Short mmCIF file of C-alpha atoms in Angstrom, two decimals:
data_model
loop_
_atom_site.label_atom_id
_atom_site.label_comp_id
_atom_site.label_asym_id
_atom_site.label_seq_id
_atom_site.Cartn_x
_atom_site.Cartn_y
_atom_site.Cartn_z
CA UNK A 1 92.52 109.81 119.88
CA UNK A 2 88.74 109.47 120.16
CA UNK A 3 87.59 106.89 122.77
CA UNK A 4 85.77 104.86 120.08
CA UNK A 5 89.04 104.60 118.16
CA UNK A 6 91.24 103.63 121.12
CA UNK A 7 92.08 100.04 120.34
CA UNK A 8 95.05 98.02 121.52
CA UNK A 9 96.22 94.50 120.81
CA UNK A 10 98.44 93.34 123.67
CA UNK A 11 100.91 90.53 123.10
CA UNK A 12 99.83 88.51 126.11
CA UNK A 13 101.94 85.76 127.71
CA UNK A 14 100.23 85.66 131.10
CA UNK A 15 103.32 87.07 132.79
CA UNK A 16 103.67 90.14 134.99
CA UNK A 17 104.71 92.53 132.19
CA UNK A 18 101.95 91.81 129.68
CA UNK A 19 99.36 91.64 132.47
CA UNK A 20 100.49 95.06 133.71
CA UNK A 21 100.05 96.35 130.13
CA UNK A 22 96.47 95.14 130.01
CA UNK A 23 95.72 96.91 133.28
CA UNK A 24 97.45 100.07 132.04
CA UNK A 25 95.26 100.27 128.92
CA UNK A 26 92.12 99.34 130.84
CA UNK A 27 92.68 102.36 133.10
CA UNK A 28 92.97 104.55 129.97
CA UNK A 29 89.68 103.27 128.52
CA UNK A 30 91.06 101.33 125.57
CA UNK A 31 89.25 98.49 123.87
CA UNK A 32 91.71 95.68 124.60
CA UNK A 33 92.27 92.39 122.88
CA UNK A 34 94.97 89.95 123.91
CA UNK A 35 97.04 87.84 121.55
CA UNK A 36 98.65 84.70 122.91
CA UNK A 37 101.17 82.97 120.68
CA UNK A 38 101.68 79.24 121.07
CA UNK A 39 105.10 78.57 119.55
CA UNK A 40 105.69 75.25 121.33
CA UNK A 41 107.38 77.00 124.26
CA UNK A 42 108.28 74.86 127.27
CA UNK A 43 105.94 76.93 129.43
CA UNK A 44 102.96 76.59 127.06
CA UNK A 45 100.50 74.81 129.36
CA UNK A 46 101.11 77.07 132.34
CA UNK A 47 101.03 80.21 130.17
CA UNK A 48 97.72 79.10 128.64
CA UNK A 49 96.23 78.69 132.12
CA UNK A 50 97.49 82.14 133.17
CA UNK A 51 96.17 83.80 130.00
CA UNK A 52 92.75 82.19 130.45
CA UNK A 53 92.48 83.25 134.11
CA UNK A 54 93.68 86.78 133.40
CA UNK A 55 91.48 87.20 130.31
CA UNK A 56 88.49 86.33 132.48
CA UNK A 57 89.72 88.62 135.27
CA UNK A 58 90.05 91.61 132.91
CA UNK A 59 87.04 90.58 130.81
CA UNK A 60 88.96 90.73 127.55
CA UNK A 61 88.95 88.55 124.47
CA UNK A 62 92.25 86.80 123.81
CA UNK A 63 93.00 85.22 120.47
CA UNK A 64 95.39 82.28 120.31
CA UNK A 65 97.72 81.81 117.35
CA UNK A 66 99.52 78.47 117.02
CA UNK A 67 102.84 78.18 115.25
CA UNK A 68 104.52 74.91 114.44
CA UNK A 69 108.15 75.63 115.08
CA UNK A 70 111.17 74.57 117.06
CA UNK A 71 112.93 77.48 118.65
CA UNK A 72 116.55 77.57 119.62
CA UNK A 73 117.49 79.58 122.69
CA UNK A 74 120.98 81.00 122.84
CA UNK A 75 121.86 82.12 126.38
CA UNK A 76 118.15 82.24 127.21
CA UNK A 77 117.24 84.32 124.14
CA UNK A 78 115.13 83.10 121.26
CA UNK A 79 116.54 85.21 118.45
CA UNK A 80 113.92 87.22 116.56
CA UNK A 81 111.07 86.25 118.88
CA UNK A 82 109.67 89.73 119.49
CA UNK A 83 110.12 90.63 115.81
CA UNK A 84 108.12 87.53 114.88
CA UNK A 85 105.53 88.36 117.57
CA UNK A 86 105.08 91.90 116.22
CA UNK A 87 104.61 90.58 112.69
CA UNK A 88 102.01 88.06 113.87
CA UNK A 89 100.27 90.73 115.95
CA UNK A 90 100.10 93.05 112.94
CA UNK A 91 98.69 90.25 110.79
CA UNK A 92 96.00 89.70 113.45
CA UNK A 93 95.23 93.39 114.04
CA UNK A 94 91.62 93.95 113.01
CA UNK A 95 91.58 97.72 112.77
CA UNK A 96 93.11 100.35 110.49
CA UNK A 97 94.43 102.32 113.46
CA UNK A 98 95.39 101.74 117.07
CA UNK A 99 98.19 100.21 119.10
CA UNK A 100 100.08 96.96 119.28
CA UNK A 101 101.61 96.61 122.72
CA UNK A 102 104.48 94.63 124.17
CA UNK A 103 105.24 94.41 127.86
CA UNK A 104 108.96 94.97 127.47
CA UNK A 105 110.93 96.95 130.01
CA UNK A 106 114.41 98.38 130.42
CA UNK A 107 117.31 96.53 131.97
CA UNK A 108 117.54 93.51 129.68
CA UNK A 109 120.34 92.71 127.27
CA UNK A 110 117.99 91.35 124.60
CA UNK A 111 118.13 93.53 121.47
CA UNK A 112 114.40 93.03 120.80
CA UNK A 113 113.60 94.59 124.19
CA UNK A 114 115.19 97.94 123.35
CA UNK A 115 113.98 101.37 122.25
CA UNK A 116 116.02 100.98 119.06
CA UNK A 117 114.18 97.76 118.20
CA UNK A 118 110.81 99.45 118.74
CA UNK A 119 111.78 102.48 116.61
CA UNK A 120 113.04 100.34 113.73
CA UNK A 121 110.00 98.05 113.92
CA UNK A 122 107.73 101.11 113.91
CA UNK A 123 109.37 102.29 110.68
CA UNK A 124 108.43 99.00 109.03
CA UNK A 125 104.89 99.17 110.42
CA UNK A 126 104.57 102.71 109.03
CA UNK A 127 105.21 101.35 105.52
CA UNK A 128 102.10 99.22 105.85
CA UNK A 129 99.82 101.56 107.80
CA UNK A 130 100.91 105.10 106.83
CA UNK A 131 101.54 105.71 110.53
CA UNK A 132 98.08 104.65 111.74
CA UNK A 133 99.14 101.64 113.83
CA UNK A 134 101.71 102.23 116.54
CA UNK A 135 103.87 99.97 118.66
CA UNK A 136 103.46 100.99 122.27
CA UNK A 137 105.53 99.74 125.18
CA UNK A 138 104.25 101.64 128.22
CA UNK A 139 106.95 100.23 130.51
CA UNK A 140 109.99 100.62 128.23
CA UNK A 141 111.43 103.27 130.58
CA UNK A 142 110.86 101.13 133.71
CA UNK A 143 112.99 98.28 134.98
CA UNK A 144 111.54 94.93 136.06
CA UNK A 145 111.27 95.99 139.71
CA UNK A 146 109.32 99.13 138.74
CA UNK A 147 106.91 97.09 136.59
CA UNK A 148 106.47 94.71 139.52
CA UNK A 149 105.81 97.67 141.85
CA UNK A 150 103.19 98.99 139.38
CA UNK A 151 101.62 95.53 139.37
CA UNK A 152 101.52 95.27 143.16
CA UNK A 153 100.41 98.89 143.72
CA UNK A 154 97.29 98.20 141.67
CA UNK A 155 96.61 94.97 143.58
CA UNK A 156 96.69 92.84 140.44
CA UNK A 157 96.44 89.06 140.89
CA UNK A 158 100.04 87.91 140.78
CA UNK A 159 98.87 84.40 141.65
CA UNK A 160 97.27 84.18 138.17
CA UNK A 161 100.50 85.05 136.33
CA UNK A 162 103.13 82.69 135.04
CA UNK A 163 106.68 83.64 134.06
CA UNK A 164 108.97 80.58 134.09
CA UNK A 165 110.63 79.88 130.72
CA UNK A 166 111.30 76.26 131.69
CA UNK A 167 107.64 75.43 132.20
CA UNK A 168 108.02 74.07 135.74
CA UNK A 169 104.81 73.60 137.67
CA UNK A 170 105.90 75.60 140.71
CA UNK A 171 107.80 78.77 139.98
CA UNK A 172 110.33 80.23 140.41
CA UNK A 173 112.55 77.44 139.09
CA UNK A 174 115.64 79.51 139.87
CA UNK A 175 117.35 78.62 136.59
CA UNK A 176 115.79 80.68 133.80
CA UNK A 177 116.24 84.45 133.53
CA UNK A 178 112.54 85.12 134.25
CA UNK A 179 112.63 83.13 137.48
CA UNK A 180 115.90 84.75 138.53
CA UNK A 181 114.09 88.08 138.14
CA UNK A 182 111.16 86.75 140.19
CA UNK A 183 113.44 85.64 143.01
CA UNK A 184 114.93 89.14 143.20
CA UNK A 185 111.46 90.72 143.14
CA UNK A 186 110.06 88.46 145.84
CA UNK A 187 112.97 89.30 148.14
CA UNK A 188 111.47 92.71 148.97
#
């Protein structure tokens, strides 16, 4: 892919995984745009702060899309969330070719964080783009600890990130799955 054509839209929550994605593409010379989705999540205010700080840190433009919805979490999972996010990202993709990126990693039980989900979603995207827009998940083969190690090895500002699903001011809350992951990571 020619450098002028290397464009990526990163679904950007302000957490460790999506922030690591932005760094990953920056190192590869991509033109990066972030997409933050406000879907009335409990962590909205803290995520917005993280996204703003990190967008300034990486010097990228981040678009905000607001949805008026009430989500229902079943065992910590909002069913269809990543599928909805991919659809919204595609609708906001301003090029005829390039990448849409998610910061998903291995080791979760969520079906929309799996290779199968990405492959099936790519098939749908191919119908619209004739294979010119690709879903890319650079950390799909890594587990959360390995993404965290990538993050730390590149001296990225973890203090700017936010990952708590419950929206508590001081994380980790210790109750949500994201904070339980953080507690394990910080134990090193």
